mmCIF file of C-alpha atoms and ligand atoms in Angstrom:
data_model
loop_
_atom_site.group_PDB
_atom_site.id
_atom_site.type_symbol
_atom_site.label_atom_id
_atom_site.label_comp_id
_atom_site.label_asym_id
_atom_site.label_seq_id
_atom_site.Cartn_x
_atom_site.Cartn_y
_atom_site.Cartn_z
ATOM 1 C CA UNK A 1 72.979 7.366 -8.940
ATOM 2 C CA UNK A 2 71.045 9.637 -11.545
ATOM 3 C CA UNK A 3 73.216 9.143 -14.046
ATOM 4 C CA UNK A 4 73.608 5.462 -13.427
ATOM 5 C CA UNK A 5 70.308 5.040 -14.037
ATOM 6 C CA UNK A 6 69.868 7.505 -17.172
ATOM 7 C CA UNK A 7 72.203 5.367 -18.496
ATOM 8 C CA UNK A 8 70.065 2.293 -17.827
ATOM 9 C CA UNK A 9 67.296 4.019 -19.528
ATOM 10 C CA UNK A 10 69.551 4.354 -22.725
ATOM 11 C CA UNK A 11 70.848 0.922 -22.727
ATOM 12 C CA UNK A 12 67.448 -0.463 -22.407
ATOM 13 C CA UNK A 13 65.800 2.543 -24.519
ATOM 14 C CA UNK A 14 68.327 0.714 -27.318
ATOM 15 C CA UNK A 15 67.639 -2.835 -26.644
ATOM 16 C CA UNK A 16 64.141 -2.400 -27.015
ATOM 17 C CA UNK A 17 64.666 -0.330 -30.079
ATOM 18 C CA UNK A 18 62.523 2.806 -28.831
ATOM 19 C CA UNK A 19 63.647 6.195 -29.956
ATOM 20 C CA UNK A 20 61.838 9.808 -29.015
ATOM 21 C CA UNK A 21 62.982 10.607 -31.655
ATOM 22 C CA UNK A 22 60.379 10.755 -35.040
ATOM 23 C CA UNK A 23 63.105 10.372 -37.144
ATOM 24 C CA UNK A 24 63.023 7.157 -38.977
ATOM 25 C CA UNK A 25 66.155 4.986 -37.976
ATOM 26 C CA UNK A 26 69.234 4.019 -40.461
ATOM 27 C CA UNK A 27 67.573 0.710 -41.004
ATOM 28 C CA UNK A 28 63.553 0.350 -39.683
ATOM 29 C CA UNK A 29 62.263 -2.830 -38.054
ATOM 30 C CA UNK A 30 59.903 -4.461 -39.925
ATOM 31 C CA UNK A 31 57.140 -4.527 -37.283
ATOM 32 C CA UNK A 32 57.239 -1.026 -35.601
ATOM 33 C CA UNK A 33 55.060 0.288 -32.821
ATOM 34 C CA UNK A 34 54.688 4.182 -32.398
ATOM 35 C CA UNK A 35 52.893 6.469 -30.117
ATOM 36 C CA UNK A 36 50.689 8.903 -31.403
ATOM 37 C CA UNK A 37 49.032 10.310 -28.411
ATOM 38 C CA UNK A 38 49.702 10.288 -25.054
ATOM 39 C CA UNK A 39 46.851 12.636 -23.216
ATOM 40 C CA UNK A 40 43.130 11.603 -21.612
ATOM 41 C CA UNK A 41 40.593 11.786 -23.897
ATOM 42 C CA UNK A 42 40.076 15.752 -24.264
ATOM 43 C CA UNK A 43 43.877 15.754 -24.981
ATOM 44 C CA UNK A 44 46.126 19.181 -24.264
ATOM 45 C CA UNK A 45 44.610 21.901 -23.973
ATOM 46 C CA UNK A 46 41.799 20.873 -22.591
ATOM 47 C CA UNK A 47 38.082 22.410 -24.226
ATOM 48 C CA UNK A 48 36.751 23.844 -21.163
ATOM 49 C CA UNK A 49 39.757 24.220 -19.093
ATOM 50 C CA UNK A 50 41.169 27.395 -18.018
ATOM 51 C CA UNK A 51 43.786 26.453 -15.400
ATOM 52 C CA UNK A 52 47.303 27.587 -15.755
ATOM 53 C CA UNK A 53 48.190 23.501 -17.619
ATOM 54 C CA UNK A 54 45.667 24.456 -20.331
ATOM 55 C CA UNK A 55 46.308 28.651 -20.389
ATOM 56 C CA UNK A 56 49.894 27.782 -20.734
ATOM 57 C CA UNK A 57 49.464 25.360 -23.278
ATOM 58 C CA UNK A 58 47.274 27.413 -25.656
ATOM 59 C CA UNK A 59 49.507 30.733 -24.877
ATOM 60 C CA UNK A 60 53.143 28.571 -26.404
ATOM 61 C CA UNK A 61 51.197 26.575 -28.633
ATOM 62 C CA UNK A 62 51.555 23.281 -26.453
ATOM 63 C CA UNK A 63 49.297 20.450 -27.866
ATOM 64 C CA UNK A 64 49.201 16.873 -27.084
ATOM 65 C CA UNK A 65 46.704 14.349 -28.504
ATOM 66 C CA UNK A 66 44.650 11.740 -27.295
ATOM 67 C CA UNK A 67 45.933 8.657 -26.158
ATOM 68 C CA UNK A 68 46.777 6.467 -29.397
ATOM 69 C CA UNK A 69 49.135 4.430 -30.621
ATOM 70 C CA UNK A 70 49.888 2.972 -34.575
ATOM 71 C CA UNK A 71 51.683 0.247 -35.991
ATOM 72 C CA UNK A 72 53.963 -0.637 -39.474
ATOM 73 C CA UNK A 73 54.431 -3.663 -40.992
ATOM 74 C CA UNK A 74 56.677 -3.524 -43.404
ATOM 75 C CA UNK A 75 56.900 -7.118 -44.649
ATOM 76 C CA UNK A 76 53.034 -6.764 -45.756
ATOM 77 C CA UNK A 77 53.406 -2.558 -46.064
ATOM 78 C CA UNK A 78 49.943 -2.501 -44.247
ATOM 79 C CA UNK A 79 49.094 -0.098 -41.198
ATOM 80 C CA UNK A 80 47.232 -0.464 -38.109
ATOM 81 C CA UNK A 81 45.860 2.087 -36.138
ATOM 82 C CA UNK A 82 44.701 1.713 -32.022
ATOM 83 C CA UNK A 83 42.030 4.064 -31.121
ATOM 84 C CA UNK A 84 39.842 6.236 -33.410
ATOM 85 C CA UNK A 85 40.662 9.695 -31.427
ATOM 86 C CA UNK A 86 39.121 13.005 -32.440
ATOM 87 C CA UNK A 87 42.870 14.080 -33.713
ATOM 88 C CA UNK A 88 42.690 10.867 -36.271
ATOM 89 C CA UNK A 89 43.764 13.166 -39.082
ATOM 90 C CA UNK A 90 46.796 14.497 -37.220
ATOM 91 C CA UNK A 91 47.717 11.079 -36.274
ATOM 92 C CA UNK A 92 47.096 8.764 -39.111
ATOM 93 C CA UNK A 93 49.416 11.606 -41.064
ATOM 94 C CA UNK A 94 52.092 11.107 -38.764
ATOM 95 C CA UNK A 95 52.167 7.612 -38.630
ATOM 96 C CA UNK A 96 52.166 7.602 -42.852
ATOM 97 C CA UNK A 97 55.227 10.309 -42.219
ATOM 98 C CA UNK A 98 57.080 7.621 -39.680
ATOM 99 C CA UNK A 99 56.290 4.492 -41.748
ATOM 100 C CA UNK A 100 56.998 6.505 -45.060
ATOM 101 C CA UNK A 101 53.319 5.229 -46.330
ATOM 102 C CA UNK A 102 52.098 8.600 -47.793
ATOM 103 C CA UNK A 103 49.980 9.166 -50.452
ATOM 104 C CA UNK A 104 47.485 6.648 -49.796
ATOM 105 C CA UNK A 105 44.973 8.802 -50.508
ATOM 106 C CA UNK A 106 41.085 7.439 -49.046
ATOM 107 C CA UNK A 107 42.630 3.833 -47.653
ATOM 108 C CA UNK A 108 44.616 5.753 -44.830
ATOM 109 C CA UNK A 109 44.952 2.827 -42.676
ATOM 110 C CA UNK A 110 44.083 -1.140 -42.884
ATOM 111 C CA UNK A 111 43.267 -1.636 -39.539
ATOM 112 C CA UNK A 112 41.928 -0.054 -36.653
ATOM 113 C CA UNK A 113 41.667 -1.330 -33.239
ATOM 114 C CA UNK A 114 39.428 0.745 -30.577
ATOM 115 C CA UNK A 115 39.570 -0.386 -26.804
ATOM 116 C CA UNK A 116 35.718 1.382 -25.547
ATOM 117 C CA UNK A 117 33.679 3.468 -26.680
ATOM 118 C CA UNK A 118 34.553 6.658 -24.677
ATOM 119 C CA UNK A 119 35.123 9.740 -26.710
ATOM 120 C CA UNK A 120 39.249 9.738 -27.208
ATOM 121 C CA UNK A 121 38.987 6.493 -27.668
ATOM 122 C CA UNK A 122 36.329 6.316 -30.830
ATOM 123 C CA UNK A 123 34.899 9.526 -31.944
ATOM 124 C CA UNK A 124 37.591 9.488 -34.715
ATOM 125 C CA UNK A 125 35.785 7.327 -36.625
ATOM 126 C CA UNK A 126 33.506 9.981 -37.892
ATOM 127 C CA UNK A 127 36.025 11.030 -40.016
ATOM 128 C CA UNK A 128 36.060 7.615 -41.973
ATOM 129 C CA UNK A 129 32.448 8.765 -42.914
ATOM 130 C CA UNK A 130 31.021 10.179 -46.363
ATOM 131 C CA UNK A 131 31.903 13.600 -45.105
ATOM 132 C CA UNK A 132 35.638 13.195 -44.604
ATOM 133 C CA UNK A 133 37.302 9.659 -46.072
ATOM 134 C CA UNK A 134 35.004 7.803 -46.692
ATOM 135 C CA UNK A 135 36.871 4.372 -46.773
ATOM 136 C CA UNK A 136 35.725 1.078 -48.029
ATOM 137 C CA UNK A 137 35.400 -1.485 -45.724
ATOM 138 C CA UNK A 138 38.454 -0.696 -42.946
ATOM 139 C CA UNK A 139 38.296 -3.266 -40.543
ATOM 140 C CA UNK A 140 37.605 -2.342 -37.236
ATOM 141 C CA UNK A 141 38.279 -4.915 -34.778
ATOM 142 C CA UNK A 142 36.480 -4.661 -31.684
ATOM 143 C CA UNK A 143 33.822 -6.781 -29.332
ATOM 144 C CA UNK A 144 30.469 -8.158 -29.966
ATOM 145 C CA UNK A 145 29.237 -5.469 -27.582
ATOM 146 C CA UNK A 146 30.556 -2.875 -29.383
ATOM 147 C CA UNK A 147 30.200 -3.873 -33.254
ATOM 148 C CA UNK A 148 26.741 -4.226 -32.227
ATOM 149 C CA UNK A 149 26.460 -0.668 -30.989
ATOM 150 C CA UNK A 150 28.308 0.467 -34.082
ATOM 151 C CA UNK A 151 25.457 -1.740 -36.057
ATOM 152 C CA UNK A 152 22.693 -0.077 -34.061
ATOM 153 C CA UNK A 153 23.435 3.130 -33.614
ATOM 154 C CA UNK A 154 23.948 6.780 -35.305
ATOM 155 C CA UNK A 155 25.957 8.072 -36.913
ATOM 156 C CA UNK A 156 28.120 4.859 -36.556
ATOM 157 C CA UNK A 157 25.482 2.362 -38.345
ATOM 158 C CA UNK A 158 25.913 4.600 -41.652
ATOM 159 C CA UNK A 159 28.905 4.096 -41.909
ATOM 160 C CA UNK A 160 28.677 -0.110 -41.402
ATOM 161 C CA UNK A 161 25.530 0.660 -44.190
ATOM 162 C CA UNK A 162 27.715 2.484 -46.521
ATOM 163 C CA UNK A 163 30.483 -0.199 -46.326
ATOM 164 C CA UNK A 164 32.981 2.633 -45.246
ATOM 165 C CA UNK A 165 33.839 0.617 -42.269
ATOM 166 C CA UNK A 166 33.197 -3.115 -41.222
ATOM 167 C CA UNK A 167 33.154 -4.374 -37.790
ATOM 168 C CA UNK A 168 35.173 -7.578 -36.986
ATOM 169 C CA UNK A 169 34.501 -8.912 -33.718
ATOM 170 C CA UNK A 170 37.004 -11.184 -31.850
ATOM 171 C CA UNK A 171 36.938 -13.223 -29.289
ATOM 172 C CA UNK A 172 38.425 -11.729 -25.787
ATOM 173 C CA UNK A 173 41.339 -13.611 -24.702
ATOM 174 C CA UNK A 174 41.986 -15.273 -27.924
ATOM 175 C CA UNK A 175 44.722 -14.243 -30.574
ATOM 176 C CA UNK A 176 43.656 -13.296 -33.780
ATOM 177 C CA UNK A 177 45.813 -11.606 -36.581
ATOM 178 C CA UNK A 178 44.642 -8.816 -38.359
ATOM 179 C CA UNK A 179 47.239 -9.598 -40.896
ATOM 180 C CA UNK A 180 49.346 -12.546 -41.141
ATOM 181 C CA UNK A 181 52.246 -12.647 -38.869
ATOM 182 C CA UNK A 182 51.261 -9.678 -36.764
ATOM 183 C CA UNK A 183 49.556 -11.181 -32.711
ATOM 184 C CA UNK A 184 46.604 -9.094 -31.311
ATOM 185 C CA UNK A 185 44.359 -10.302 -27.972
ATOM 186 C CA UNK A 186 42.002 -8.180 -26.154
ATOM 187 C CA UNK A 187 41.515 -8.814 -22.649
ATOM 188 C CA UNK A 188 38.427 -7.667 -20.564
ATOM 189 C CA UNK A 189 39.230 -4.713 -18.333
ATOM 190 C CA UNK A 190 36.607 -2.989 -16.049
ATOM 191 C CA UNK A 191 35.246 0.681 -16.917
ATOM 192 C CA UNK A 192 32.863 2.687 -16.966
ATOM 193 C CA UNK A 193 30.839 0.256 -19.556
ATOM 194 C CA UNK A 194 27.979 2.618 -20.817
ATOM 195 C CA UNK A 195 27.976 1.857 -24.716
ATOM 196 C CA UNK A 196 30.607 -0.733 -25.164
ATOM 197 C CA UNK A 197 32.569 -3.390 -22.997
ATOM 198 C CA UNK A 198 36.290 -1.593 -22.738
ATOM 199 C CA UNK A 199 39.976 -4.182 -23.539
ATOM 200 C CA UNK A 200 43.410 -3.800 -23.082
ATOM 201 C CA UNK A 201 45.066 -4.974 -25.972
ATOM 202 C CA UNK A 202 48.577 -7.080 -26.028
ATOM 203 C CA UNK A 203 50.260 -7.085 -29.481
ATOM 204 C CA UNK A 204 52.441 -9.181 -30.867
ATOM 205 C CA UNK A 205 55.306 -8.811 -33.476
ATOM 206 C CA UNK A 206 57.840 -11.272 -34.558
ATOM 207 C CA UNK A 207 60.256 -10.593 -31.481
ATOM 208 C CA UNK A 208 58.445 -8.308 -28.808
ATOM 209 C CA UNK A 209 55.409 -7.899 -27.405
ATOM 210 C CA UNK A 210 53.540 -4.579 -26.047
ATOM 211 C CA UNK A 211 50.453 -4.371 -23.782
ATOM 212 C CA UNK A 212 48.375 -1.380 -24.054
ATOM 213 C CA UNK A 213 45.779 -0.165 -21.098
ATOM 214 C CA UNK A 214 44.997 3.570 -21.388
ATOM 215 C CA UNK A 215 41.748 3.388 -19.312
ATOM 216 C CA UNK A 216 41.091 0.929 -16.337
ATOM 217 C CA UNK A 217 39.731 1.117 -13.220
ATOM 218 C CA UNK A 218 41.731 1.401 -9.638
ATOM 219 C CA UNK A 219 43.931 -2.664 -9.794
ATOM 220 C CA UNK A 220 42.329 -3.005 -6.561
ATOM 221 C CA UNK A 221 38.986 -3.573 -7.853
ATOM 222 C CA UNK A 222 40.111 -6.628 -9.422
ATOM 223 C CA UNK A 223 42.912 -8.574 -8.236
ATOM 224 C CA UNK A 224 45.403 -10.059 -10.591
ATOM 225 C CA UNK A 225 44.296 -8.511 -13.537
ATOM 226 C CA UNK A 226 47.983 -6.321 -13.783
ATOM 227 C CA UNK A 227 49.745 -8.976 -13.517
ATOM 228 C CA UNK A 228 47.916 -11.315 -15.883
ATOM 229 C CA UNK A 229 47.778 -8.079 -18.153
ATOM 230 C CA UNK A 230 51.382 -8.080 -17.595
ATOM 231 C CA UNK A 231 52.524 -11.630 -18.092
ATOM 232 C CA UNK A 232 54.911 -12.192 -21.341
ATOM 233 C CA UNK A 233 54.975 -8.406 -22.179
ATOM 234 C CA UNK A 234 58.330 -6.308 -23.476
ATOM 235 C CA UNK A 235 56.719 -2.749 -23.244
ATOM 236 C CA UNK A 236 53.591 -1.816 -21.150
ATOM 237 C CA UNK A 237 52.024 1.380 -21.749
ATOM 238 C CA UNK A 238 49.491 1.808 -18.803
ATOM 239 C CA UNK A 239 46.097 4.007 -17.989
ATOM 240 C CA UNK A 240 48.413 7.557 -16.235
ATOM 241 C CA UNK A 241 45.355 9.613 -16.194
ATOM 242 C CA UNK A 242 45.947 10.680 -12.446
ATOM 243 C CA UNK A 243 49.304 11.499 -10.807
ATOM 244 C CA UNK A 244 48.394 11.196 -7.030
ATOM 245 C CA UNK A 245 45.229 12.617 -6.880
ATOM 246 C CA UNK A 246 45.897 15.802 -5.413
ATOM 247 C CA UNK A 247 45.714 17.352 -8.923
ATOM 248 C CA UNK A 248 41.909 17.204 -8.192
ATOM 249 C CA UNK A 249 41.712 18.791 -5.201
ATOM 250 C CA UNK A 250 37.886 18.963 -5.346
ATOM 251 C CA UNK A 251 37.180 14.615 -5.345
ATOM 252 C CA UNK A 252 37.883 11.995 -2.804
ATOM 253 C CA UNK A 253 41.007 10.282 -3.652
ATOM 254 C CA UNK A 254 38.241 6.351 -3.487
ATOM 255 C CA UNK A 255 35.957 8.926 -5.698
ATOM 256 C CA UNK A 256 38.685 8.448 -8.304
ATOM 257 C CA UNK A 257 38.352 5.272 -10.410
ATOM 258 C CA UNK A 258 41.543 5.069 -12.399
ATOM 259 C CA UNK A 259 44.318 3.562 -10.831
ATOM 260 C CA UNK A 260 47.004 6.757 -9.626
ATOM 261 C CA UNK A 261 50.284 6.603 -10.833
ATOM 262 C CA UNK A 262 51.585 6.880 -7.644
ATOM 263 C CA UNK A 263 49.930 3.572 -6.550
ATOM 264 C CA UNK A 264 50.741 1.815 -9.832
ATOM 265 C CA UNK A 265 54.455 2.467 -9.303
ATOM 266 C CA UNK A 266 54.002 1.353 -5.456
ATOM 267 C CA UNK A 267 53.048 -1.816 -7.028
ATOM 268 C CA UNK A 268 55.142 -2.418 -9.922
ATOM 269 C CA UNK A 269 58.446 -0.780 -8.182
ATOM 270 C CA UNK A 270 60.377 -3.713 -8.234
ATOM 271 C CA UNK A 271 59.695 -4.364 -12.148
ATOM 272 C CA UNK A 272 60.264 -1.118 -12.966
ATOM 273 C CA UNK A 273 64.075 -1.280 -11.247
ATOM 274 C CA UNK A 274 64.172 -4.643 -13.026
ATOM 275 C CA UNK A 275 63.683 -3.203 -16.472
ATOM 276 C CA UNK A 276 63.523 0.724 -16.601
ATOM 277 C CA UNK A 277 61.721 2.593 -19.261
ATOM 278 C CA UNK A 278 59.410 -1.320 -19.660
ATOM 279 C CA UNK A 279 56.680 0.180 -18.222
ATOM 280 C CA UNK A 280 55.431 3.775 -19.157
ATOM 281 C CA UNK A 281 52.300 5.834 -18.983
ATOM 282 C CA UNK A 282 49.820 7.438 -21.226
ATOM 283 C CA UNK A 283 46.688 8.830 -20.956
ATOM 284 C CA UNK A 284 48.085 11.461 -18.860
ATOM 285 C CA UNK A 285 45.133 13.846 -18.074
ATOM 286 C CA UNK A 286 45.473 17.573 -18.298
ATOM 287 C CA UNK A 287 46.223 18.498 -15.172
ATOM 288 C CA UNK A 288 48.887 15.576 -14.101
ATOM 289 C CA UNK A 289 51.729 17.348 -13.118
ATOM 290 C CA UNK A 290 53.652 14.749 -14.758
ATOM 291 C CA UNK A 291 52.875 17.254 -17.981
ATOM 292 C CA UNK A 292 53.948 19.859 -16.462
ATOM 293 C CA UNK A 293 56.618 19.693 -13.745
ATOM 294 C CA UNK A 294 59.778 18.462 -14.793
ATOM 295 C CA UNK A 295 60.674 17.668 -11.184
ATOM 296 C CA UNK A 296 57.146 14.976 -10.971
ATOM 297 C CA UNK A 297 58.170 13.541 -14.005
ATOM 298 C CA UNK A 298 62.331 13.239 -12.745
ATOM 299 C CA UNK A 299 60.560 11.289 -9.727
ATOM 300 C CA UNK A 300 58.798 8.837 -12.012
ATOM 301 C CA UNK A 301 61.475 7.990 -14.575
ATOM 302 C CA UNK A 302 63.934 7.921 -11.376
ATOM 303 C CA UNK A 303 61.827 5.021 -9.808
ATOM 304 C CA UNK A 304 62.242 3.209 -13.200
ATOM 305 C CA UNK A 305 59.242 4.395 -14.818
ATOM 306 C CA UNK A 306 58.600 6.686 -18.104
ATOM 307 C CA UNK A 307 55.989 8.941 -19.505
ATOM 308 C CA UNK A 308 55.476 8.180 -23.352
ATOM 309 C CA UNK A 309 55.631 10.582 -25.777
ATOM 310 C CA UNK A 310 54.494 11.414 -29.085
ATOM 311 C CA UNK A 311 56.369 10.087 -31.503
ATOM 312 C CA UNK A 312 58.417 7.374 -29.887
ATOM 313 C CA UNK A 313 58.749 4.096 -31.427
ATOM 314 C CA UNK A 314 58.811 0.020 -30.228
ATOM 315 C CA UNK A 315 60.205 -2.699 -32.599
ATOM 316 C CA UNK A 316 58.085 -5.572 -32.389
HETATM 317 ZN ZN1 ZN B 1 39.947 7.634 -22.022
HETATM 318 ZN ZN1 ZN B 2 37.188 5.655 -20.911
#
């Protein structure tokens, strides 16, 4: 039965074109989605953490980064980055690597996407600043809401002064293209909304699609939104910050407003034994023993499901 299904995984690991491998392929797509980072915002280890999952990981060296993903187009050579995370330098140089785009020197990207303004999520953007980068006018898609906190507020409104970065708002639920030929629409998901409004974001390439959710509250506190978030989409990579809740021992499991994985895989079961290895999570907090115990993470990917990892890759 195992084997069966590891052998599902392959076969549809190969029609959707995803490798874990960071090896570029014999011949690369020309739209290509990787993931960059696959941890909750304070990434692996974890500043402040002194639990055996963080210990462990600074004692061999372990690191993961913040959730983020990054895309190549190769018919226009331009890149697009999704979330401004505090490891942007780490990233952005590993997406050049996989995209073989080096050596572009102070234009490291053309694009960035952010989904809320949450620190793994946007603090990365200091970095495009006069003290680091200091780009000229990278695009930054994003809200009204939260172009005009970028506008209003320091340090961010320095860098809109400067021209180092300029905010392009969309409209949610619309398709725009920050390039020709390559489909973006952000879709309203509810959050903890303090500075900014917080999207999902679907993306579109010239054969598949990907939707990408990395924070969300529980899907019970708003009906239908997974499966609208879900409708038309090759490769979902969804908001895994919580295993089943007993990895916080100390909350109430209603205390905790991300959906569980657990509960996500209760409800997308029969998808996930549809198409295994379509829908994956990220995000993964610190302590989710789906980092750590080979035996959690056997139980997910034998239900259908996978963790993402750093470095894997989508053809769009
Ligand atoms: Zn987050
Ligand atoms: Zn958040």
């Amino acid at each position: 039965m195992r084997s069966t299904l590891a052998v599902h995984l392959l076969l549809s690991c190969a029609l959707l074109g995803c490798a874990a491998s960071p090896r570029p392929a014999a011949a690369p797509a020309d739209c290509e989605l990787f993931v960059l980072g696959i941890a909750q915002d304070g990434g692996l280890p974890h500043f402040g953490c002194d639990k055996p999952c963080c210990a462990d990981a600074r004692a061999t060296g372990r690191v993961l980064s913040p959730a983020c993903l990054g895309v190549v187009d190769r018919r226009v050579g331009k890149l697009l980055l999704i979330e401004a995370t505090p490891a942007v330098e780490r990233q952005v140089a590993t997406l050049q690597q996989l995209a073989g785009a080096t050596g572009r020197g102070r234009q490291p990207i053309d694009a960035l996407l952010v989904t809320h303004a949450h620190i793994g999520h946007y603090l990365g953007l200091a970095f495009f600043g006069r003290e680091v980068a200091s780009t000229h006018e990278l695009p930054v898609f994003c809200t009204p809401r939260f172009a005009a906190f970028l506008r209003s507020q320091g340090p961010w409104k320095q860098l809109v002064e400067l021209d180092q970065i300029a905010p392009r708002e969309f409209v949610i639920g619309e398709w725009f293209e920050p390039w020709p030929g390559l489909g973006v629409r952000a879709l309203t998901v509810p959050h903890r909304d303090e500075f900014s409004d917080t999207v999902a974001y679907q993306l579109r390439g010239p054969r598949r699609s990907v939707l990408f959710v990395p924070d969300v509250d529980a899907w019970e506190r708003q009906p239908g939104l997974l499966e609208r978030l879900l409708e038309g989409v090759d490769v979902a990579y969804l908001d895994g910050t919580f295993f089943d809740g007993s990895e916080l021992p100390e909350r109430n499991l209603d205390e905790i407003r991300h959906p569980l994985m657990t509960r996500t895989m209760q409800r997308l079961g029969e998808a996930a034994r549809r198409q295994p290895g379509k829908l994956r999570f990220i995000h993964l907090n610190h302590t989710n023993p789906a980092l750590h115990d080979p035996a959690v993470r056997a139980q997910v990917e034998a239900a259908g499901f996978a963790i993402a990892s750093e470095g894997e890759r989508v053809s769009l």
